[in-house]
Coordinates of C-alpha atoms (C1' of nucleotides) in Angstrom, one line a residue:
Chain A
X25 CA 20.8 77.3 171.6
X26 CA 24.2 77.7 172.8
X27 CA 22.8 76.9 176.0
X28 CA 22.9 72.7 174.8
X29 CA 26.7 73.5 174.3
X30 CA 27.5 74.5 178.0
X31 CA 24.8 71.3 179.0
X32 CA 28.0 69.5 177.1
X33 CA 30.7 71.1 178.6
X34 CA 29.6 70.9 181.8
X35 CA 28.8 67.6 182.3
X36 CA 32.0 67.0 182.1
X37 CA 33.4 70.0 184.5
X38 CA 32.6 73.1 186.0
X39 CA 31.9 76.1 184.1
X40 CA 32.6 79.4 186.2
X41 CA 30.5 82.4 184.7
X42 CA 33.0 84.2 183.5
X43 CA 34.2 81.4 181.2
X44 CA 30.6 81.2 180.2
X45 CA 30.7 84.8 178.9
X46 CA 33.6 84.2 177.4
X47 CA 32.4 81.3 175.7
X48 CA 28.8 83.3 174.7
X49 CA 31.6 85.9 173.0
X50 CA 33.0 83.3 170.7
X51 CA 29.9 83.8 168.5
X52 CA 31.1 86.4 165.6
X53 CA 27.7 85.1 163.5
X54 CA 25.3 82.8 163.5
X55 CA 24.1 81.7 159.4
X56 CA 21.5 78.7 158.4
X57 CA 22.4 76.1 156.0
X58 CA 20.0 73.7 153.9
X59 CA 19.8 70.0 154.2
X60 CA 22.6 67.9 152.5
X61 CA 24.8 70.5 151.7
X62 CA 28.4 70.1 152.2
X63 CA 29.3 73.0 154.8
X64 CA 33.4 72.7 154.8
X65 CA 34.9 70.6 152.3
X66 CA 38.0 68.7 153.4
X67 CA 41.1 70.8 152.8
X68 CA 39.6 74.1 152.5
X69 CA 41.9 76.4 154.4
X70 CA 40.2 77.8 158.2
X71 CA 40.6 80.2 160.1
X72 CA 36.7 79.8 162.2
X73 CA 35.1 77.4 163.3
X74 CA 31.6 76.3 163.8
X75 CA 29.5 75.3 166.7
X76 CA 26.0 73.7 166.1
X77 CA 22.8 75.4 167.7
X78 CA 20.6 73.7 165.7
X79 CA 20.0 70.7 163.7
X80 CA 21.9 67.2 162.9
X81 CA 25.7 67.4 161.1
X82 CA 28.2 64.6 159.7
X83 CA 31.8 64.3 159.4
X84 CA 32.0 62.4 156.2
X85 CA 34.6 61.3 153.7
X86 CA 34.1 60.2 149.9
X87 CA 35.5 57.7 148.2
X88 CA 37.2 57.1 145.2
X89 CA 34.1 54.7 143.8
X90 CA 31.6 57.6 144.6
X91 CA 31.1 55.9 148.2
X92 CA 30.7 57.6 151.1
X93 CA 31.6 57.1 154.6
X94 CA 29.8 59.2 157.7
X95 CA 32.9 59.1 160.9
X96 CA 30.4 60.8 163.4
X97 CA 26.8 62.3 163.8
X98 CA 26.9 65.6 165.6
X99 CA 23.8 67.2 167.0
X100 CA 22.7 70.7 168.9
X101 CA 25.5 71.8 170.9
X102 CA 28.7 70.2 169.5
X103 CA 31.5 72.0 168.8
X104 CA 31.8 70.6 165.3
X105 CA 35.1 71.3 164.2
X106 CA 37.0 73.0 167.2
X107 CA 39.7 71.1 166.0
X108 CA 40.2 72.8 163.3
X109 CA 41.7 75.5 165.2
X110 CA 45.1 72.9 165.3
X111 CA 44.2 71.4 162.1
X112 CA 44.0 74.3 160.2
X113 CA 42.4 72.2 157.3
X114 CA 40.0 69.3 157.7
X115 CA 40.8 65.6 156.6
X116 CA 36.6 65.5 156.3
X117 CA 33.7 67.3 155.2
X118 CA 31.2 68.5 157.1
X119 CA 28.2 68.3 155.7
X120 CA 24.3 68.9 157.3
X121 CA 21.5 66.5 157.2
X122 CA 18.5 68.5 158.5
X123 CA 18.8 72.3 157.8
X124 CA 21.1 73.7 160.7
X125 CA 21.8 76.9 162.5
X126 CA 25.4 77.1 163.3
X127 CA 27.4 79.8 165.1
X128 CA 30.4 81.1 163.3
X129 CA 33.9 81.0 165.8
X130 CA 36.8 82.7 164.5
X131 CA 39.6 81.3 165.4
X132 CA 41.7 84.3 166.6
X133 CA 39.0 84.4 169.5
X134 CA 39.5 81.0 170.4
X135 CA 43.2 81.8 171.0
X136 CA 42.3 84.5 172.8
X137 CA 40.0 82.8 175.4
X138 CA 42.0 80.1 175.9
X139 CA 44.9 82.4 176.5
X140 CA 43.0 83.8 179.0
X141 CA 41.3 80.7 180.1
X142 CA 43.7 78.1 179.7
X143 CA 41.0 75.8 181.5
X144 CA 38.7 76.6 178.9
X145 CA 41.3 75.2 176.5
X146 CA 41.6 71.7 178.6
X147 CA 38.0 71.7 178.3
X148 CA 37.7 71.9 174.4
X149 CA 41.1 69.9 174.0
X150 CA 38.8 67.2 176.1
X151 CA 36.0 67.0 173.7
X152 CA 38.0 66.5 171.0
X153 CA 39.4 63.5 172.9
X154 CA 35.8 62.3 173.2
X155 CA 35.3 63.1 169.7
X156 CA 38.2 60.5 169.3
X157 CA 36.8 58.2 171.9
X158 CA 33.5 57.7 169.9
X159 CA 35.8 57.2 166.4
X160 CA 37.2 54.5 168.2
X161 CA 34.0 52.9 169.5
X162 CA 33.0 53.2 165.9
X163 CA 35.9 51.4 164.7
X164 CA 34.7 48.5 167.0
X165 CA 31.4 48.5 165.5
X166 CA 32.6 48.2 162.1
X167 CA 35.3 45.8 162.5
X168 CA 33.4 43.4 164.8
X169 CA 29.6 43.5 165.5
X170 CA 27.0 42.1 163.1
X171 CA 24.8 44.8 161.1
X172 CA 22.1 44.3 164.2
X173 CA 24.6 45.1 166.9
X174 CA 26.2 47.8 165.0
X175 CA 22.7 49.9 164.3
X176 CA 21.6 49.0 168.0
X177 CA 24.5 50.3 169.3
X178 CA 24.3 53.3 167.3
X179 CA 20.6 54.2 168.6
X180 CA 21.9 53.9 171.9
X181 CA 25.1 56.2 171.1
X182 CA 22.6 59.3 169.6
X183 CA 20.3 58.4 172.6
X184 CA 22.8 58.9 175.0
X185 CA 24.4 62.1 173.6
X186 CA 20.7 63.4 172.4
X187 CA 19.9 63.3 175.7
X188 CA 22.4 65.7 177.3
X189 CA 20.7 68.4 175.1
X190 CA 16.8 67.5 176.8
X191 CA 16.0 66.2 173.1
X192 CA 14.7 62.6 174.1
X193 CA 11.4 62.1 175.4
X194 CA 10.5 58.5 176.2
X195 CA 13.1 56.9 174.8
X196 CA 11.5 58.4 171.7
X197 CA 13.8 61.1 169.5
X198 CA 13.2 62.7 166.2
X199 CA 15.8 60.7 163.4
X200 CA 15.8 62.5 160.3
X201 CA 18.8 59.9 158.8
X202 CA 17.5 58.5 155.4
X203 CA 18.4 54.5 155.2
X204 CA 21.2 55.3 153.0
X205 CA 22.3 57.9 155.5
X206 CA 22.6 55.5 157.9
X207 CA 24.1 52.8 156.0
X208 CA 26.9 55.5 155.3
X209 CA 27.4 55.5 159.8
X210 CA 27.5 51.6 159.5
X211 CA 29.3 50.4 156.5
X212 CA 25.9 48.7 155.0
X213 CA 23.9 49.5 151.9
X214 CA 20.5 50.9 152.0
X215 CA 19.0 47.6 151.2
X216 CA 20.6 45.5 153.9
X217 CA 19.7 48.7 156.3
X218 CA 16.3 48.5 155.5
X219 CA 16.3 44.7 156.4
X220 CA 18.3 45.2 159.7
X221 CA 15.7 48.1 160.9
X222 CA 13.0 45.4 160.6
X223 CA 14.9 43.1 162.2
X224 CA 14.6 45.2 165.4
X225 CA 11.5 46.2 165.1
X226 CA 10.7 42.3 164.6
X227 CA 12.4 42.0 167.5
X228 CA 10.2 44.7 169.7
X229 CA 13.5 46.7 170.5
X230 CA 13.4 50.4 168.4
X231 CA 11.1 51.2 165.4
X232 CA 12.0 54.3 163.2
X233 CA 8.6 55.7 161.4
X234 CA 8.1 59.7 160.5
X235 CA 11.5 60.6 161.1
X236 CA 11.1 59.5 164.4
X237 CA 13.2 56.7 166.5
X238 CA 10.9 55.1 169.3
X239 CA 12.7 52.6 171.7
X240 CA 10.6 49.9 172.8
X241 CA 13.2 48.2 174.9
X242 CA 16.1 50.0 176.1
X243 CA 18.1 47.5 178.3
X244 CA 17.5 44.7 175.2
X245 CA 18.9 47.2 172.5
X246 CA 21.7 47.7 174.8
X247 CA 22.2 44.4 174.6
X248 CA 21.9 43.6 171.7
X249 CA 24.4 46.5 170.5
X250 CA 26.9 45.6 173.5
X251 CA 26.8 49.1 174.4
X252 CA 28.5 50.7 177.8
X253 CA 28.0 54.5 177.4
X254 CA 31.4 54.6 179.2
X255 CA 33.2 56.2 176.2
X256 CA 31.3 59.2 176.2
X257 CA 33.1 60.6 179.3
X258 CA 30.1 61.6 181.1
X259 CA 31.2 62.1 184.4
X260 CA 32.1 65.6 186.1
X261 CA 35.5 66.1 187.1
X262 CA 38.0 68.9 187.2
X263 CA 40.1 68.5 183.7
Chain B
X22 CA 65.2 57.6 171.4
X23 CA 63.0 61.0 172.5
X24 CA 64.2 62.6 169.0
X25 CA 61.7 60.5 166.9
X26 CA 59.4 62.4 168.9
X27 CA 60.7 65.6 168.3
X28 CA 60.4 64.9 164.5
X29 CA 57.3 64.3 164.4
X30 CA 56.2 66.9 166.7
X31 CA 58.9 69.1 163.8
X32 CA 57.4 67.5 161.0
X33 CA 53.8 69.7 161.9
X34 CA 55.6 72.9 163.4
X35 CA 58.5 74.4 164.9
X36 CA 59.9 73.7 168.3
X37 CA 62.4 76.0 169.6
X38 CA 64.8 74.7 171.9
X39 CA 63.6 76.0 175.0
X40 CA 60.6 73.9 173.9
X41 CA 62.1 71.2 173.5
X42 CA 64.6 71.0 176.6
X43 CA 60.9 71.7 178.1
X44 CA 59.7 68.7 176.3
X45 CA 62.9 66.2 177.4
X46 CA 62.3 67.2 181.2
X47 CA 58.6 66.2 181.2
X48 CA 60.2 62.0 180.9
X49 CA 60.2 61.6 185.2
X50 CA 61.6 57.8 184.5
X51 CA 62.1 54.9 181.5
X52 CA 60.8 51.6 182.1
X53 CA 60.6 48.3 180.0
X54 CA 58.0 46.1 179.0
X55 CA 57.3 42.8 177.7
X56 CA 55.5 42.1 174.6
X57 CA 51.7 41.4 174.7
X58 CA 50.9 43.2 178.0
X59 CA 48.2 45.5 178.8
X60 CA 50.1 48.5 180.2
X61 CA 47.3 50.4 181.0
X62 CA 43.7 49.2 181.8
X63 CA 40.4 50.7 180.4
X64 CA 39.1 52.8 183.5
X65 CA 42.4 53.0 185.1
X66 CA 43.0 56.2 187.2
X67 CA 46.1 58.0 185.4
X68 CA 47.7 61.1 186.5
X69 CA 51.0 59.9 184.3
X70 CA 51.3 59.7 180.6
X71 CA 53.4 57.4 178.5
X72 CA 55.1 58.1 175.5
X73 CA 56.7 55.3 173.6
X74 CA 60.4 55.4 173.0
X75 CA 61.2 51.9 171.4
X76 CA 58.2 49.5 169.9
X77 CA 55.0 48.7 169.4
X78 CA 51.9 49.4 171.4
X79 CA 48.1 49.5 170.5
X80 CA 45.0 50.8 171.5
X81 CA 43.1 47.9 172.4
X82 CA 39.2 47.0 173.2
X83 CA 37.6 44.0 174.4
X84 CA 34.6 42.9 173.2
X85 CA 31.4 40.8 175.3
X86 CA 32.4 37.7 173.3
X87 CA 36.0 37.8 174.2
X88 CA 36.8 39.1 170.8
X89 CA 39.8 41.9 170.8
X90 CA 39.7 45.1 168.0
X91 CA 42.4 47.3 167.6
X92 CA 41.6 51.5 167.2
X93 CA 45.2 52.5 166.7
X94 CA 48.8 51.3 166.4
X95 CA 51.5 53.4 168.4
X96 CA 55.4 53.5 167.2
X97 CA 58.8 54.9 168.5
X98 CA 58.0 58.4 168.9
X99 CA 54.1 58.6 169.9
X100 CA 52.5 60.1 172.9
X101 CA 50.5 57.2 173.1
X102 CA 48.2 58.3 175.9
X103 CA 48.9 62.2 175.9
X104 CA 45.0 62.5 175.8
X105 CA 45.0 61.0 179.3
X106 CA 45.9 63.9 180.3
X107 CA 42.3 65.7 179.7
X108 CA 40.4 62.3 180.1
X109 CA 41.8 61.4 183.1
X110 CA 40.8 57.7 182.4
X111 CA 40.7 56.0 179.2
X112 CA 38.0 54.0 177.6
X113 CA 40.4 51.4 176.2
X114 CA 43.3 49.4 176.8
X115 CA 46.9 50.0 176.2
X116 CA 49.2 47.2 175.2
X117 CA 52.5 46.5 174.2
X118 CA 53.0 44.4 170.8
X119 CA 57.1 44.0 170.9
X120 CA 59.1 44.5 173.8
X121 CA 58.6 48.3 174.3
X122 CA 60.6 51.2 176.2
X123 CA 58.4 54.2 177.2
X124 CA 59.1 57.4 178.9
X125 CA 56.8 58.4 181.8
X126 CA 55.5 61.7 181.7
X127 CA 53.4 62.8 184.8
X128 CA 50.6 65.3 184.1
X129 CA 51.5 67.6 186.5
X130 CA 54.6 68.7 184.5
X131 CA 52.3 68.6 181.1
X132 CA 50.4 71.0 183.0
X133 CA 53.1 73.1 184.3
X134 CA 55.0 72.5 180.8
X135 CA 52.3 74.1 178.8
X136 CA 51.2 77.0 181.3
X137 CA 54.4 77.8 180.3
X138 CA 54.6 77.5 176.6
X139 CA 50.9 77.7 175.2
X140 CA 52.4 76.4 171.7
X141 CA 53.5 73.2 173.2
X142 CA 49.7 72.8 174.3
X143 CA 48.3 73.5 170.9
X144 CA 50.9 71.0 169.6
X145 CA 49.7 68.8 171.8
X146 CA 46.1 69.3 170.8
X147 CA 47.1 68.8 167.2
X148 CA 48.8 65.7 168.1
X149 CA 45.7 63.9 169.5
X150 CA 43.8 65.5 167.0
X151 CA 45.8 63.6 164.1
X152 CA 45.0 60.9 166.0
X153 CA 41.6 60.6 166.0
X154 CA 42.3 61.8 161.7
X155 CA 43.3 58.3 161.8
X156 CA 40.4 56.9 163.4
X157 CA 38.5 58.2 160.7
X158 CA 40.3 56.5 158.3
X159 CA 39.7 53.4 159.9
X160 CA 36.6 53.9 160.3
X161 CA 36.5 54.2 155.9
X162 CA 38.6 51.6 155.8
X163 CA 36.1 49.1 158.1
X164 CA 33.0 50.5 156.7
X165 CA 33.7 50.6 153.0
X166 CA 36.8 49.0 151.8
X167 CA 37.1 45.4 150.9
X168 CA 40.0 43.3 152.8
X169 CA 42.5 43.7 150.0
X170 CA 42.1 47.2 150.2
X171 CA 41.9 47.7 153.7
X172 CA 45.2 46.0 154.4
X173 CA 46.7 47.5 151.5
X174 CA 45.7 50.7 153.2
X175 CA 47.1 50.0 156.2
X176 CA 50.5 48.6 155.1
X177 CA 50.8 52.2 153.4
X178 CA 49.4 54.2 156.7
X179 CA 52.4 52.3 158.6
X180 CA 55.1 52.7 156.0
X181 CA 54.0 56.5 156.1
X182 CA 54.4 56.6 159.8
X183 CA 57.2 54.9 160.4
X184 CA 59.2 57.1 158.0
X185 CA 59.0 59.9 159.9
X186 CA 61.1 58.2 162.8
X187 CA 63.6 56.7 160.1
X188 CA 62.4 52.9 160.7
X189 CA 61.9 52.0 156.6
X190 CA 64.4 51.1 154.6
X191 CA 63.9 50.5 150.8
X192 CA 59.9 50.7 151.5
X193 CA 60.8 47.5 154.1
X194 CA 60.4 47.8 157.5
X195 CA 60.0 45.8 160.5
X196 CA 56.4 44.5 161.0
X197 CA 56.1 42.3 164.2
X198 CA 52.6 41.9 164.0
X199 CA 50.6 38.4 163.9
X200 CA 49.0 37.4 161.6
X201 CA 46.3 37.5 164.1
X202 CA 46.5 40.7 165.3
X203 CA 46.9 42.1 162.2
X204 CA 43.1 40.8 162.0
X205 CA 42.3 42.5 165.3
X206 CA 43.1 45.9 163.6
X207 CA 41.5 45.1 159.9
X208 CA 38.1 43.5 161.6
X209 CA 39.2 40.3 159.8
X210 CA 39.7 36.7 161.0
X211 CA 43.3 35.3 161.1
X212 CA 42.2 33.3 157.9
X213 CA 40.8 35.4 155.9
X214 CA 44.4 38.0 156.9
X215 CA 46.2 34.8 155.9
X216 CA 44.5 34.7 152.6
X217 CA 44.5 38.1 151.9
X218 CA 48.3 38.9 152.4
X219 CA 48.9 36.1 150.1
X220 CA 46.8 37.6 147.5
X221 CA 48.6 40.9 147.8
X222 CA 52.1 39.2 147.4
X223 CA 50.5 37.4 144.2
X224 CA 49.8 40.9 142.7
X225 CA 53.5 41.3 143.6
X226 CA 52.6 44.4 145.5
X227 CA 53.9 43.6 149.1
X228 CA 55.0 40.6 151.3
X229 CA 55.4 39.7 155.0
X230 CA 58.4 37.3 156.3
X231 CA 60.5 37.0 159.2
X232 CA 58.9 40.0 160.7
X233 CA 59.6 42.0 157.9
X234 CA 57.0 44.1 155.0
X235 CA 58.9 44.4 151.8
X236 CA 56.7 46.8 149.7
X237 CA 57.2 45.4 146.0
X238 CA 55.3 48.4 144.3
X239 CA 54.2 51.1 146.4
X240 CA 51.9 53.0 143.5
X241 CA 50.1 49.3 143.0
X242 CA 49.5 49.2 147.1
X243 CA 48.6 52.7 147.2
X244 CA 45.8 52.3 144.4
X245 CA 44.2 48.9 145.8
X246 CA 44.6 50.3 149.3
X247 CA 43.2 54.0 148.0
X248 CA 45.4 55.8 150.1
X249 CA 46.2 59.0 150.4
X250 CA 48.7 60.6 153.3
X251 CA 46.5 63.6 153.1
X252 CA 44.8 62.4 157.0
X253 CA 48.3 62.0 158.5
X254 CA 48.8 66.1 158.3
X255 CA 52.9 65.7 157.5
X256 CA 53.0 69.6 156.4
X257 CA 54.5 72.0 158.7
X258 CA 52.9 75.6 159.8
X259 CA 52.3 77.7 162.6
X260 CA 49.7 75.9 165.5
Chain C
dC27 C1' 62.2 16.4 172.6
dG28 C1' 57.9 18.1 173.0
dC29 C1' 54.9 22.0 173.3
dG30 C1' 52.4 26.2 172.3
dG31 C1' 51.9 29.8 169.3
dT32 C1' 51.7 30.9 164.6
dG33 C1' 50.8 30.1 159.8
dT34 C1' 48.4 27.4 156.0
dT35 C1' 44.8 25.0 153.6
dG36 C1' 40.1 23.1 152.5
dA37 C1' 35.0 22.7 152.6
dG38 C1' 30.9 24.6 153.7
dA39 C1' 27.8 28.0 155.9
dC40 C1' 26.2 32.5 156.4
dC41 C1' 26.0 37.4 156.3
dT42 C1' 25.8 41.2 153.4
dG43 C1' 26.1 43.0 148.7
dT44 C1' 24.2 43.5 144.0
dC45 C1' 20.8 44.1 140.8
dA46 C1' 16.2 45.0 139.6
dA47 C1' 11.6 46.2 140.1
dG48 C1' 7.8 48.2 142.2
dA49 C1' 5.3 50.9 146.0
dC50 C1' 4.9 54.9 148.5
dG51 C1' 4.9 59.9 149.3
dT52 C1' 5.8 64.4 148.7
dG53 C1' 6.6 68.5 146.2
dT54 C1' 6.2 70.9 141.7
dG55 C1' 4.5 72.5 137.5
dG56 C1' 0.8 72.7 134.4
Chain D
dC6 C1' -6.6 70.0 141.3
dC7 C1' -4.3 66.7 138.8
dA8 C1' -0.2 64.5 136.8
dC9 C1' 4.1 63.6 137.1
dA10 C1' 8.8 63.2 138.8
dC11 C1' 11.9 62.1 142.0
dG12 C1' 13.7 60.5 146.3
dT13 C1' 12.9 57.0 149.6
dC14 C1' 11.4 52.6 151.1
dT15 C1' 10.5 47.7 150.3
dT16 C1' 10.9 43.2 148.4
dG17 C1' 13.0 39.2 145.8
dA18 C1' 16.5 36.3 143.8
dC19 C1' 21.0 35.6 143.4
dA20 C1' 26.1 36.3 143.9
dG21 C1' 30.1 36.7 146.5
dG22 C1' 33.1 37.9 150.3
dT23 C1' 34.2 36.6 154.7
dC24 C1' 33.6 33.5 158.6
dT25 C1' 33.7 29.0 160.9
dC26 C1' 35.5 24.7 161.9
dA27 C1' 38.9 21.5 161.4
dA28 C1' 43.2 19.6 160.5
dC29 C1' 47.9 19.9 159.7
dA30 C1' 52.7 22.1 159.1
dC31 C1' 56.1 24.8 160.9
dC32 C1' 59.2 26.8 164.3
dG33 C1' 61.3 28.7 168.3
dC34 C1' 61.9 27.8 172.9
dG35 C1' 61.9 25.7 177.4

DNA sequence: CGCGGTGTTGAGACCTGTCAAGACGTGTGG
DNA sequence: CCACACGTCTTGACAGGTCTCAACACCGCG
């Protein structure tokens, strides 16, 4: 579904169709990976780079205690490590959570299209601004809300960039995060996790059941996780 | 003093000299200003970057409860909002934490500048893209380290930084920061920073005074603060 | 000289972590 | 088809790290 990757892109600008070929010949491969497997593993040397059709990734980082740390949920469509193309080795791994179809990118064909496109190179340079921008909203979460703000806040975030890709129905989205999983995005433990998710759903606001997040009150979760989608840069403009 | 940002533009790749006389006539005007000002609003219409010749800056949010968190400290040499450029707007503040002198760099030249040399772009790129490397490592920090470790962590990003441009001496170096703010970029409260730096200067392994960090043993700080430079992508190669 | 910002200290509250045990559910092998 | 094993979820009791509130000391600057 490379098609949830130009929803992306051009929500943000204007796609011309020949950039959109040139984007659709990117794709050298497409390969499948299982659930919670670690697909690049920080330092490994790169010369591609993958795009997500299909499925839920995380940047994550370990720690020396056997810890782990989750910097960022991607989903269908994003453009997981396009930054690797300046990075040439990751500071992260990139791991799956569900089982994921991904589209192999070499990078020599990035340089080429951008060459050639060199608004097509704004354009992915953008979305790994916004990549940034959601790091930093992240950062806020951790340093200063509460363990209810920070998990409301973060059911509005995947709500928000879920729905770009037509993936929310209702308010309702499928969440295949295990409570450790997502005390890994927060900074909790499982067991304080499993006592904030009943705290919202004491509170009538989300309940997560079956792999399956179902917002009850959208405007009071938004409250309650002080969220403004602002940082996700959804608004079209030339770039 | 444009050359610390040549070196750390030199410390990731090459830069001939037509780059870089490209690079020194991208600064349209210097200005000055005062310590503790917002310099550029969240939402703020920018067709100008700034990149920061002399001092301290920060990325900045405000939070609903009047609360302040800090994503990102900027020193002499960063292109503190190169990634304006793409975004157009940013989704958080920019303020000054000394006196600062910046160099204003409109985007139109940016543009023009790398339309003509594609490798200053991809520079560029890589530049913003180490900066959201440091998110991430905030983001571990906030989410999994304790307060000892997180400033100890911190102390070490900065001393690692700051090299680059020549600013530490003897593992000392300058460190205007409150006490406060200092809080503002750890998630902490003034005093529980207050407590904490005097814990680290018991285990003899750093101390603040007069505006000054003396690192006392930089293997102890690295251990409690469990860094590693690795993020900060000092090695250079082709981009 | 006085004032405001900054740094320091203490006591107590609260949020989140730790440890431990058990329930639930699902897939696997016998 | 059952039995079991393993991961996940749930709950309780308690510990501990960090926050809050309050008071005071210090210091540079107007």
């Amino acid at each position: 579904m490379i098609e949830a990757h130009l929803k992306k892109l051009r929500i943000r600008d204007d796609v011309s169709p020949e950039e959109e070929s040139a984007i659709r010949a990117l794709v050298s491969e497409v390969r499948e990976y299982r659930p919670d497997k670690v697909v690049i593993r920080r330092g490994q040397e790169l010369n591609e780079s993958i795009l997500l059709l299909d499925g839920w990734m995380a940047r994550t980082k370990d720690l020396s205690d056997g810890g782990r740390q989750i910097s960022e949920l991607q989903f269908s469509g994003d453009f997981t490590d396009i930054h690797a193309f300046t990075l040439k080795k990751l500071d992260h791994n990139i791991a799956t959570i569900t089982p994921c179809r991904v589209a192999i990118v070499p990078h020599e064909r990035v340089r080429a299209t951008i060459d050639r496109f060199p608004h097509l190179g704004r354009l992915y340079w953008l979305m790994t601004n916004i990549d940034a921008a959601i790091h930093r909203e992240w950062t806020v979460s951790l340093g200063r809300r509460s363990a209810l703000g920070r998990m409301a806040h973060l059911f509005c975030e995947i709500r928000e960039r879920l729905q770009i890709s037509g993936l929310v129905e209702n308010d309702s989205y499928e969440f295949p995060l295990t409570q450790q999983e997502l005390g890994e995005c927060l900074g909790l433990t499982a067991v304080h996790v499993n006592r904030t998710l009943q705290e919202l759903r004491k509170r009538k606001l989300i309940e997560v059941e079956n792999r399956r997040a179902r917002i009850l009150d959208l405007p009071g979760l938004k409250f309650v996780g002080d969220f403004d989608p602002y940082y996700l840069y959804l608004e079209k403009r030339p770039r």
